[in-house]
Structures are given as structure tokens and as C-alpha cells.
GROMACS .gro file of C-alpha atoms in nm:
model
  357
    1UNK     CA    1   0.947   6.402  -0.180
    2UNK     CA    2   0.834   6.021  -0.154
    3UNK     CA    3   0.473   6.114  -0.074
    4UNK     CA    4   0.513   6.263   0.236
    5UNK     CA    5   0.152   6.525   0.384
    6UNK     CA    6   0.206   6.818   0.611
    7UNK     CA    7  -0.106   6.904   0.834
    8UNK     CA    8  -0.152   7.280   0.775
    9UNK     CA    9  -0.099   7.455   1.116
   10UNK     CA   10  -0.397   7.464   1.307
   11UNK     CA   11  -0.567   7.820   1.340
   12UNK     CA   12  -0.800   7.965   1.614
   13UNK     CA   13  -1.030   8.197   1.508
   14UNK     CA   14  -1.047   8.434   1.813
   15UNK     CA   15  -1.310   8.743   1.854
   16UNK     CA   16  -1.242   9.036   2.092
   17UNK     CA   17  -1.516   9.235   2.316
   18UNK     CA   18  -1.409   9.570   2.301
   19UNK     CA   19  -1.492   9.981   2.524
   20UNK     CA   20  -1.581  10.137   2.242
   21UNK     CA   21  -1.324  10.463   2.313
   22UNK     CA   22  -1.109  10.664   2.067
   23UNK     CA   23  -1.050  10.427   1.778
   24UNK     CA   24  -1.213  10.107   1.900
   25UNK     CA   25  -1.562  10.011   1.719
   26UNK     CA   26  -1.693   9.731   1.805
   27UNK     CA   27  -1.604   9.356   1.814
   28UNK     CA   28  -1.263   9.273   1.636
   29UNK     CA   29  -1.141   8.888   1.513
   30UNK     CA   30  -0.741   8.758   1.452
   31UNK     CA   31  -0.642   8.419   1.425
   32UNK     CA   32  -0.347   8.229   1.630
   33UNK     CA   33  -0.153   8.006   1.506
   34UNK     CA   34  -0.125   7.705   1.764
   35UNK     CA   35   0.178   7.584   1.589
   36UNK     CA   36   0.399   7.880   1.568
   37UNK     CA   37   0.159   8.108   1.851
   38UNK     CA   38   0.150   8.384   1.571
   39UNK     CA   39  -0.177   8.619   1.535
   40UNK     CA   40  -0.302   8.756   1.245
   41UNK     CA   41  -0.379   9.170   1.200
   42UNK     CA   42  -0.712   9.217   1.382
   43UNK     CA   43  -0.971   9.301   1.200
   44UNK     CA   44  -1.319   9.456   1.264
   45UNK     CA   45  -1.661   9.134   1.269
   46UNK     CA   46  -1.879   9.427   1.332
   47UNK     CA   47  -1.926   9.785   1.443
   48UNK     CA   48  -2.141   9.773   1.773
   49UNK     CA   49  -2.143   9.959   2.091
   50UNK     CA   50  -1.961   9.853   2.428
   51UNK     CA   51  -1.951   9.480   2.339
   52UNK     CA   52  -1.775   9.370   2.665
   53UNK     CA   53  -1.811   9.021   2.723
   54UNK     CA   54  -1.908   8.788   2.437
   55UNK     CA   55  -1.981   8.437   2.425
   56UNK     CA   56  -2.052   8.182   2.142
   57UNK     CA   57  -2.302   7.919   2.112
   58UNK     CA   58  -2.191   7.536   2.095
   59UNK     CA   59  -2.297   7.498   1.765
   60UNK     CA   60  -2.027   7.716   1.689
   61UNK     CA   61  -2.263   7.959   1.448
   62UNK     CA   62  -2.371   8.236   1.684
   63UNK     CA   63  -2.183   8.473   1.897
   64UNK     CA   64  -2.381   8.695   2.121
   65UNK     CA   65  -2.261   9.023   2.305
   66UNK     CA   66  -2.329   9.239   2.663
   67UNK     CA   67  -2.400   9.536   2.551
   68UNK     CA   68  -2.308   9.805   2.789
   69UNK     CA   69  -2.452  10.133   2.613
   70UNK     CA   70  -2.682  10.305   2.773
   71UNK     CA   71  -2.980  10.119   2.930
   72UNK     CA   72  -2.812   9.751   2.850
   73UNK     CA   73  -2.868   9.523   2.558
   74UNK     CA   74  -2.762   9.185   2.403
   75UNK     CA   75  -2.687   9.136   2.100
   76UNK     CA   76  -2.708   8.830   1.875
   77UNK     CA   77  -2.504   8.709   1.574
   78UNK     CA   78  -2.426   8.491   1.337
   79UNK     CA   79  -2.053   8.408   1.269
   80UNK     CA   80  -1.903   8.368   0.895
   81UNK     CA   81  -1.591   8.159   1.004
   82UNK     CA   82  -1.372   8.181   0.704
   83UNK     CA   83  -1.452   8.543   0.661
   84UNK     CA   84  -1.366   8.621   1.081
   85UNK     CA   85  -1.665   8.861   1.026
   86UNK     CA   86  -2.070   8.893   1.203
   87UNK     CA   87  -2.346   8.906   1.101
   88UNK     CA   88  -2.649   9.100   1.310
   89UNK     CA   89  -2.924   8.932   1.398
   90UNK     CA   90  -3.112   9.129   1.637
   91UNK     CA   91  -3.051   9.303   2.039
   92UNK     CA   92  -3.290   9.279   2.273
   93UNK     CA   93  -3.281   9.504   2.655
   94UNK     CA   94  -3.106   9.306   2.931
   95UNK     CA   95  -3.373   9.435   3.189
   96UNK     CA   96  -3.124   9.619   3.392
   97UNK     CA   97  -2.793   9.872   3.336
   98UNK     CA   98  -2.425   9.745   3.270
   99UNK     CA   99  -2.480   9.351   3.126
  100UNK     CA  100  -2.127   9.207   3.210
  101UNK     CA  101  -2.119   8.791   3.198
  102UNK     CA  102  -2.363   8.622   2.983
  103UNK     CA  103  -2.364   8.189   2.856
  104UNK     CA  104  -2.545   7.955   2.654
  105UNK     CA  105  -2.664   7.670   2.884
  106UNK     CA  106  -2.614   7.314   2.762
  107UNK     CA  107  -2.963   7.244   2.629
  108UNK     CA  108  -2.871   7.538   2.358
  109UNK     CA  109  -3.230   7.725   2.447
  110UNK     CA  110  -3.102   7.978   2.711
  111UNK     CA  111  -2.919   8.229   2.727
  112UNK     CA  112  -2.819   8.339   3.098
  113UNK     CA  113  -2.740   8.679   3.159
  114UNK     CA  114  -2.617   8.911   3.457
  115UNK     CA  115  -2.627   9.308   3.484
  116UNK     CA  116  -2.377   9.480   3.693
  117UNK     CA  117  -2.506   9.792   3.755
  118UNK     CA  118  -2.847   9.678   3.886
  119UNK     CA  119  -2.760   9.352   4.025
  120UNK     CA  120  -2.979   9.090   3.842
  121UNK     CA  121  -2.990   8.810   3.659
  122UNK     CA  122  -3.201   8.731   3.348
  123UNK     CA  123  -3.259   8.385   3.102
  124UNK     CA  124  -3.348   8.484   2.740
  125UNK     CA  125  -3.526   8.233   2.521
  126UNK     CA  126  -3.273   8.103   2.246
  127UNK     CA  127  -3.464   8.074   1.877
  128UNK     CA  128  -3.353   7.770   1.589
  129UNK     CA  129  -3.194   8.062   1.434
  130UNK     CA  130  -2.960   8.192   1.665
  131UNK     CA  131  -3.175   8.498   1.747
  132UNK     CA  132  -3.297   8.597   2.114
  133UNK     CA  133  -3.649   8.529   2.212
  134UNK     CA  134  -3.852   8.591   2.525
  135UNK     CA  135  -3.706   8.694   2.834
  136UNK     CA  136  -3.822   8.401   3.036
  137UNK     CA  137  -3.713   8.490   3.412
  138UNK     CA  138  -3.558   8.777   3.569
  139UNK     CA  139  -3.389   8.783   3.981
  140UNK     CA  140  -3.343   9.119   4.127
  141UNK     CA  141  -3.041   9.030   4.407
  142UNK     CA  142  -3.078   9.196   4.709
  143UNK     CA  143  -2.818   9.289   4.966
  144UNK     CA  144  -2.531   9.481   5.032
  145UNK     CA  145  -2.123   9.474   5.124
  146UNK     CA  146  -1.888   9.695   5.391
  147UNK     CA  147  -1.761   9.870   5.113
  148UNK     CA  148  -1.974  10.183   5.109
  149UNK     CA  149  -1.827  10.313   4.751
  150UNK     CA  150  -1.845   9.997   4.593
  151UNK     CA  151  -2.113   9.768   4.781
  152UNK     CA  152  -2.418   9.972   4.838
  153UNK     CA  153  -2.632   9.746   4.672
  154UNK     CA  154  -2.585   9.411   4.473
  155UNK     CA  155  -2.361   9.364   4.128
  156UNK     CA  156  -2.379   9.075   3.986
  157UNK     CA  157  -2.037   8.983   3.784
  158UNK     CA  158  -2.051   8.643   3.616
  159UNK     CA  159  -2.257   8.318   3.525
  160UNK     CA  160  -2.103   7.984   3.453
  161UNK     CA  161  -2.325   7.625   3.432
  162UNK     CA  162  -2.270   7.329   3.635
  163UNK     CA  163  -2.166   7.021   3.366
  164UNK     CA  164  -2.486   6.842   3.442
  165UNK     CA  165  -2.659   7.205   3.344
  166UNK     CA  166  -2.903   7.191   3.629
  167UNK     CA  167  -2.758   7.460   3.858
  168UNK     CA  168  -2.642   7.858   3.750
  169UNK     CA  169  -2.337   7.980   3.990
  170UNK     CA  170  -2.319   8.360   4.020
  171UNK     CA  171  -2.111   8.574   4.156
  172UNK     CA  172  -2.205   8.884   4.313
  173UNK     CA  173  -1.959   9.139   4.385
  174UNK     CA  174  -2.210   9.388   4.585
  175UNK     CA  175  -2.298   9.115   4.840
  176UNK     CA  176  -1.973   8.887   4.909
  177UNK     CA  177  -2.162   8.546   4.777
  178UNK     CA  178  -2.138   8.330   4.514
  179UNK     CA  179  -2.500   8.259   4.435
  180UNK     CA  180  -2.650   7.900   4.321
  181UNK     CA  181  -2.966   7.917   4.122
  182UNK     CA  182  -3.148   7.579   4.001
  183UNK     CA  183  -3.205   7.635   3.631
  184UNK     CA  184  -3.520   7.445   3.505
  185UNK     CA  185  -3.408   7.444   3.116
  186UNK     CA  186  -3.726   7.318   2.924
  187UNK     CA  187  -3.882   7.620   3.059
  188UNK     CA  188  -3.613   7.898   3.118
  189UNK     CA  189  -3.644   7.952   3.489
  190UNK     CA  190  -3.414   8.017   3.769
  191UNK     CA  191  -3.483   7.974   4.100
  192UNK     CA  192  -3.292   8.058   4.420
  193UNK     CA  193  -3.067   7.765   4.533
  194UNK     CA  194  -2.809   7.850   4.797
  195UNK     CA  195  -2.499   8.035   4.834
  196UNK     CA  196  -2.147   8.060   4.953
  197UNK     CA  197  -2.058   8.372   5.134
  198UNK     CA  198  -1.695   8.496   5.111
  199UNK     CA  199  -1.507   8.737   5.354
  200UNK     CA  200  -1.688   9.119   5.389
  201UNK     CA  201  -1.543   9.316   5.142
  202UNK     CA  202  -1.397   9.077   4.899
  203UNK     CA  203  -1.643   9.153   4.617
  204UNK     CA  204  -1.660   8.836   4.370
  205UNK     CA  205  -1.660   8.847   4.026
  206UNK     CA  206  -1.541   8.580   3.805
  207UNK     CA  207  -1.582   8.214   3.887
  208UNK     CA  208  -1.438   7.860   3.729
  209UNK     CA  209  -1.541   7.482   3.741
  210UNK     CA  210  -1.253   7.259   3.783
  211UNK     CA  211  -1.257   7.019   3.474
  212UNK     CA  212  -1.327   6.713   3.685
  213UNK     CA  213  -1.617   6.911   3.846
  214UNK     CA  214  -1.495   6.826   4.197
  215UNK     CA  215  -1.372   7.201   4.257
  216UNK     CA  216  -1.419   7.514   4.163
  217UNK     CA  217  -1.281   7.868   4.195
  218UNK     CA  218  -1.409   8.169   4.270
  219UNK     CA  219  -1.172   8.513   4.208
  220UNK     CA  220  -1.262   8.813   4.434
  221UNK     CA  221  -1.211   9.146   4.266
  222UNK     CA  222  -1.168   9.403   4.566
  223UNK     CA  223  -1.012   9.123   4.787
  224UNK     CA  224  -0.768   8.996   4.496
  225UNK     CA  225  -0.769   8.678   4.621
  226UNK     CA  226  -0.860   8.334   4.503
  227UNK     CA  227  -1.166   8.107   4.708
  228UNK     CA  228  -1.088   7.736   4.644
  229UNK     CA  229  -1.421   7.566   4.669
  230UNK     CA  230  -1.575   7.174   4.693
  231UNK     CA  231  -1.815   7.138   4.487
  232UNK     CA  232  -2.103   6.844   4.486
  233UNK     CA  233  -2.230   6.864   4.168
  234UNK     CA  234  -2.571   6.644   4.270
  235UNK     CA  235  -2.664   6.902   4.550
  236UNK     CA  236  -2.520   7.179   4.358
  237UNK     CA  237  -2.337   7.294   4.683
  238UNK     CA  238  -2.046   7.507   4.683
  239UNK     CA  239  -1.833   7.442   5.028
  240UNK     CA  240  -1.484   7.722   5.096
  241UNK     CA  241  -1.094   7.524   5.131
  242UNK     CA  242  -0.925   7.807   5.141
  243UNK     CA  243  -0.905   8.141   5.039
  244UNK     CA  244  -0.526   8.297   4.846
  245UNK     CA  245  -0.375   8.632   4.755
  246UNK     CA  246  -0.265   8.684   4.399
  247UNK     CA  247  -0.032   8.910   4.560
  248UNK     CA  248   0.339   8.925   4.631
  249UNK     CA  249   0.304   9.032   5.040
  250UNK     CA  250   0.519   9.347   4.956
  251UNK     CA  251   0.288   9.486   4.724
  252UNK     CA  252   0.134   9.821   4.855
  253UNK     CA  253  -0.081   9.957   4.541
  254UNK     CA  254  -0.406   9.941   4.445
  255UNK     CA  255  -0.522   9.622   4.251
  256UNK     CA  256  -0.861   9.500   4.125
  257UNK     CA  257  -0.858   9.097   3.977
  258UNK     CA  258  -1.045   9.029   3.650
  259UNK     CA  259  -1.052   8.714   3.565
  260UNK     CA  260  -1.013   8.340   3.653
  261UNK     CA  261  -0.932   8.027   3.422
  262UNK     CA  262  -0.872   7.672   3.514
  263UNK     CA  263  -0.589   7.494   3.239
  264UNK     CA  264  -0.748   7.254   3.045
  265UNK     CA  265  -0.527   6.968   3.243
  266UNK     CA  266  -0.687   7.054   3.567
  267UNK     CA  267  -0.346   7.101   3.756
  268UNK     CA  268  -0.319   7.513   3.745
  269UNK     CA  269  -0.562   7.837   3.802
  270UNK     CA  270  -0.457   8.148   3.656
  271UNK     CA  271  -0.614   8.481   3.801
  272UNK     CA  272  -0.524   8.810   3.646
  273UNK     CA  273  -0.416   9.120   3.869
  274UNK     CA  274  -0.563   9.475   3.720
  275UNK     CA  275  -0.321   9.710   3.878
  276UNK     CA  276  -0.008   9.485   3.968
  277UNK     CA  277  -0.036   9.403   3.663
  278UNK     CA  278   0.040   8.979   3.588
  279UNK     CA  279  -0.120   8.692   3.581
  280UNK     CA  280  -0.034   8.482   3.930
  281UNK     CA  281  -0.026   8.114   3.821
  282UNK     CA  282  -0.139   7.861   4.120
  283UNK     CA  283  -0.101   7.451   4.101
  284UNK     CA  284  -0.365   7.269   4.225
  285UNK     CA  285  -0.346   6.908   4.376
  286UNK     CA  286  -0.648   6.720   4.227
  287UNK     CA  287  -0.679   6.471   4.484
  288UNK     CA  288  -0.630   6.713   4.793
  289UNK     CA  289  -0.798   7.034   4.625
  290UNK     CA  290  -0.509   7.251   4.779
  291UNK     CA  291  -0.267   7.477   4.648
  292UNK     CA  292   0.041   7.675   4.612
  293UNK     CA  293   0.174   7.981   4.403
  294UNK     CA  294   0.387   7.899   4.146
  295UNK     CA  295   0.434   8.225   3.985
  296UNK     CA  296   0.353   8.571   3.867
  297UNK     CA  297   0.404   8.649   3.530
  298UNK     CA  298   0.427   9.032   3.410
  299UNK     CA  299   0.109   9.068   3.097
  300UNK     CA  300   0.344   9.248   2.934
  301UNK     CA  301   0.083   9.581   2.886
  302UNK     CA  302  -0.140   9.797   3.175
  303UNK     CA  303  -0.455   9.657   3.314
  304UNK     CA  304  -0.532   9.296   3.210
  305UNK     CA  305  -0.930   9.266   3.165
  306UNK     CA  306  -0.930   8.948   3.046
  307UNK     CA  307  -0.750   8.619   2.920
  308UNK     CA  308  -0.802   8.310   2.729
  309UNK     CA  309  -0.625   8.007   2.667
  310UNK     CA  310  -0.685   7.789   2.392
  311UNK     CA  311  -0.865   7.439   2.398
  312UNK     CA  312  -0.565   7.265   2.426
  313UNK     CA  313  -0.395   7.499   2.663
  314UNK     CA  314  -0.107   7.498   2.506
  315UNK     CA  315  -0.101   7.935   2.448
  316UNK     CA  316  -0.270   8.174   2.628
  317UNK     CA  317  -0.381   8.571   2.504
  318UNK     CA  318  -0.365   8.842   2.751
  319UNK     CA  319  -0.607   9.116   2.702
  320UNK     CA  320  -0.448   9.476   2.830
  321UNK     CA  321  -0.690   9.696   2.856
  322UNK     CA  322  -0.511  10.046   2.927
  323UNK     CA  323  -0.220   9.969   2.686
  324UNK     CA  324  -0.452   9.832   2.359
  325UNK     CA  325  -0.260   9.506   2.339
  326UNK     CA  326  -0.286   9.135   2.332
  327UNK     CA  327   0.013   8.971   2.412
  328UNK     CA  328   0.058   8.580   2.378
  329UNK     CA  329   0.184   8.349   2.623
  330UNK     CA  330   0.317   7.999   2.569
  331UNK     CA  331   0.224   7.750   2.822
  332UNK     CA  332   0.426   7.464   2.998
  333UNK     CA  333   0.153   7.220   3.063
  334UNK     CA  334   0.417   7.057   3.306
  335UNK     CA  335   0.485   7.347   3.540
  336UNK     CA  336   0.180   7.627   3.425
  337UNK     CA  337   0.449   7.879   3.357
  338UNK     CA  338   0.394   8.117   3.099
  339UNK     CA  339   0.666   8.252   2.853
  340UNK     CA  340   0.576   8.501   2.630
  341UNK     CA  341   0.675   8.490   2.260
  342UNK     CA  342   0.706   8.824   2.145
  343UNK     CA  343   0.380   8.864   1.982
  344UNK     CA  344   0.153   9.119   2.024
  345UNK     CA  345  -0.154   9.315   1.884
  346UNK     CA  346  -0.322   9.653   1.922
  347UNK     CA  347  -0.653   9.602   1.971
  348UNK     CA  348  -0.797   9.938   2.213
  349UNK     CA  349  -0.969   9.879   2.505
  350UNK     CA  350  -0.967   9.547   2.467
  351UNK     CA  351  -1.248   9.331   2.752
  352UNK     CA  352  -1.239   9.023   2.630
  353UNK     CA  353  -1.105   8.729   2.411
  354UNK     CA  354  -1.290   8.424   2.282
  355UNK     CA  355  -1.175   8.133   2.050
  356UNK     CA  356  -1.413   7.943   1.835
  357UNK     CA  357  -1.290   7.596   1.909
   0.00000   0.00000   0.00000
């Protein structure tokens, strides 16, 4: 054959938070084919309770887990890549009920973390090993929404870092603001910032930096809309553009949005719909930081929790909660459509879905 070398299709290992209901047990791991956009059977890493939202640690080695089980834990791991497997390393308590949102800041010796139920947000000392340490600050929020079923008090949602990892951006569903903390690093500590208050009643709960760190995006759960922000990343200052419906103008049901995810290329925002169901695709102009729908795309299965695309946004998984499926999605990085390619696996309850890159 004169010579000629194939690269070997490149594989994503992916692990999936799971509601452990009925069959599900714990964390599961497949692998995508970015080539093809094929998935491997999912398999079990490790049986452990209610391991919602997961992230993994930039070296790549550790995964760690929001436990939602009783009085709220996270868990630590370590990751055997070729295996797609975990290992424990140990679970300490999140200091308040229903951990949801938790990431490893960029000095690799926090962990941030936010509980739901009570409203707070924690920092966890990060040891050489991968383990969890000292809790090294804890914020009780404080506040309350219009929404007396749903607002009564405050719920933080999500944590994500500013790129020069000196400000923590939180949403906070109960109170209608996304929240800016300073993070001091060396030691651990948050401290209150500023905030951006959204429209009464729209309940925030995921949030996204645009790649050039310029913008960001915040998606409001009970309002299912999109907030288009400016961000100045040396006052750590979140200023409102404009606010967006992920919703067709004829749709009457009920809807709750998950999550939110910038493409890799900066130019689209996807923001999944729980309830209508698809994933509403918006283009953003990077020099004007507006916007405009482009589509809606069915997820193919009931209630989308989550999504991920990969690193090179070239595929994206859709997590259906209610229908124990991930579906995959191949992206046009021209337009930000999605098409999907017909595969699909049963994963139940299914929360969330995270490559190691």
C-alpha cells in the first residue's frame, strides 16, 4: 500500500451523572467516535448515589460528583482512562441539601460548590492526590423571588470561573441574580462581589462565558429565556443586552430550561427547553454581542437535562432525562444547526454528560 498511515479515529471518553431510579446506579462512561459520531455501550465507572452533576479536574485524573442523597455530599475520584471506570477516593458533606453545580478553579486547589436546596455556596480544599480537603469558606444567599412555590428563599444553580480565575459567577434561581463573588485562590475564600439582577420571576440557573470573554450568557429556568450579558473581565462586572425566549410564541405548555453552552467558535448559544422539548440554537454577532434565533431542534427523547458538545464542537450529546437516552447531534460549525445521526443510548435518568478532553 506504498507506505501510506491512517490516524485511528479519535475517541472521547464521556462520563454520565445519573438519578439513581429503577435501573440506574450510579455514574456510567461510553465513548464517541468524533469521526464517525458513533458511541460505545455505556457502561457503569462506579455505583454511587444521585451523582447529578460531575466535573473533572484539568489534569484530566480526577472526576468529582454532587451528590444529591440525603443531606448532600461530594464525591471524589480518580479516573482509569483506558478502562472508562472510577476509582473512590473519598465524599465529604456539601454543608447544605441538594449540591447541583460544582468546578475546579484554575489554580487546581479549589473546588467550588453550590447547594440548591439551601441556597449556598461552598470552596473545598483540593489535596496533591485528587482527594477533598477542608472546607475553606461557605455563603449562605439570602433573598427571595415572586414565585411563592418556587422562590421562597434562595437556590443557588451553577458556578462557572472567570478566565483570569479571580471572580466566581453564580446563579441563583430563588433570588433572580446572577451573583459575582471575588475568589482569593491561595487561600480558598469567596467574598461577595456584585450582581446582575434579572426580571422577577425568571429564576436563573445555568450560566456561560463567551470564549473571547467579552460576553456571557445567563439561561433562566422558570423564565425560559436567554440574558445576553457584557462582561469586563478586570472589574468582574456583568452588564444585561438583552434578554430572549427559547420559545416558538405559539407555545402554550409548561417548560423549564436546563442548560446553556456557548460553541467552541464563539458564533452560537444553545439552551435546552425541558418540556418543549429541543434545543433552540441562537447566533451571536461577536463584535455587536446581539442575536437572533436560528433554530429549534427536536432532542429526539422527553426532558433534556443536560448537553455537551465536544472540544471541537463538531457533535453534540443530548441528555433526555424522562426517556433514558442520549441522542447525538452533528454540528454545522457554519450555521449551528444540529442534525442528528441516528445514534442513541439508554442510559436512565440521565443529568449530565462530560467528555475528558
Amino acid at each position: 500500500m506504498g507506505g501510506a498511515s491512517f490516524a485511528a479515529p479519535q475517541e472521547l471518553l464521556a462520563f454520565i451523572g445519573t438519578y439513581t431510579r429503577e435501573d440506574s446506579k450510579g455514574i456510567y462512561s461510553l465513548r464517541l467516535n468524533t469521526a464517525s459520531g458513533k458511541m460505545t455501550e455505556p457502561q457503569l465507572a462506579i455505583e454511587t448515589p444521585n451523582p447529578s452533576f460531575l466535573t473533572i479536574h484539568p489534569n484530566r485524573q480526577f472526576l468529582y460528583a454532587c451528590g444529591e442523597a440525603g443531606k448532600g455530599t461530594v464525591t471524589a475520584f480518580s479516573i482509569d482512562r483506558a478502562a472508562g471506570t472510577l476509582k473512590l477516593l473519598n465524599a465529604v458533606s456539601s454543608s447544605g441539601s441538594s449540591p447541583c453545580h460544582l468546578v475546579v478553579d484554575a489554580t487546581r486547589q479549589n473546588l467550588l460548590v453550590v447547594n440548591y436546596g439551601s441556597g449556598s455556596s461552598i470552596v473545598l480544599r483540593l489535596k496533591s492526590d485528587g482527594s477533598l480537603g477542608e472546607q475553606s469558606a461557605f455563603i449562605q444567599h439570602a433573598g427571595s423571588g415572586p414565585d411563592e412555590k418556587r422562590q421562597k428563599g434562595p437556590h443557588a444553580h451553577s458556578v462557572n470561573l472567570s478566565r483570569n480565575n479571580r471572580f466566581a459567577v453564580v446563579a441563583d434561581l430563588g433570588t433572580d441574580q446572577f451573583i459575582v463573588y471575588a475568589l482569593d485562590a491561595a487561600a480558598g475564600k469567596l467574598s461577595m462581589h456584585g450582581s446582575a439582577k434579572v426580571k422577577p420571576g425568571s429564576g436563573p440557573r445555568h450560566f456561560s462565558f463567551h470564549p473571547t470573554y467579552r460576553y456571557a450568557f445567563g439561561l433562566n429556568e422558570m423564565g425560559s429565556s436567554v440574558t445576553g450579558f457584557r462582561w469586563d473581565e478586570a472589574k468582574g462586572a456583568l452588564q444585561e443586552m438583552w434578554t430572549e425566549s427559547t420559545l416558538p410564541a405559539d407555545f402554550k405548555g409548561e417548560n423549564n430550561c436546563s442548560e446553556i453552552l456557548v460553541h467552541p467558535n464563539g458564533r452560537f448559544v444553545y439552551a435546552a427547553n425541558r418540556g418543549h422539548n429541543t434545543l433552540t440554537i441562537f447566533e451571536v454577532d461577536m463584535e455587536k454581542g446581539s442575536k437572533k434565533i436560528v433554530d429549534r431542534v427536536s432532542t429526539q427523547g422527553q426532558i433534556p437535562r443536560n448537553f455537551r458538545l465536544t472540544p471541537d464542537g463538531g457533535w453534540l450529546i443530548a441528555a433526555n432525562q424522562n426517556s433514558a437516552s442520549l441522542v447525538v447531534f452533528k454540528v454545522d460549525p457554519g450555521s449551528g444547526k444540529l442534525t442528528p445521526n441516528g445514534e442513541t443510548a439508554r442510559v436512565s435518568f440521565p443529568v449530565c454528560v462530560k467528555f475528558l478532553a
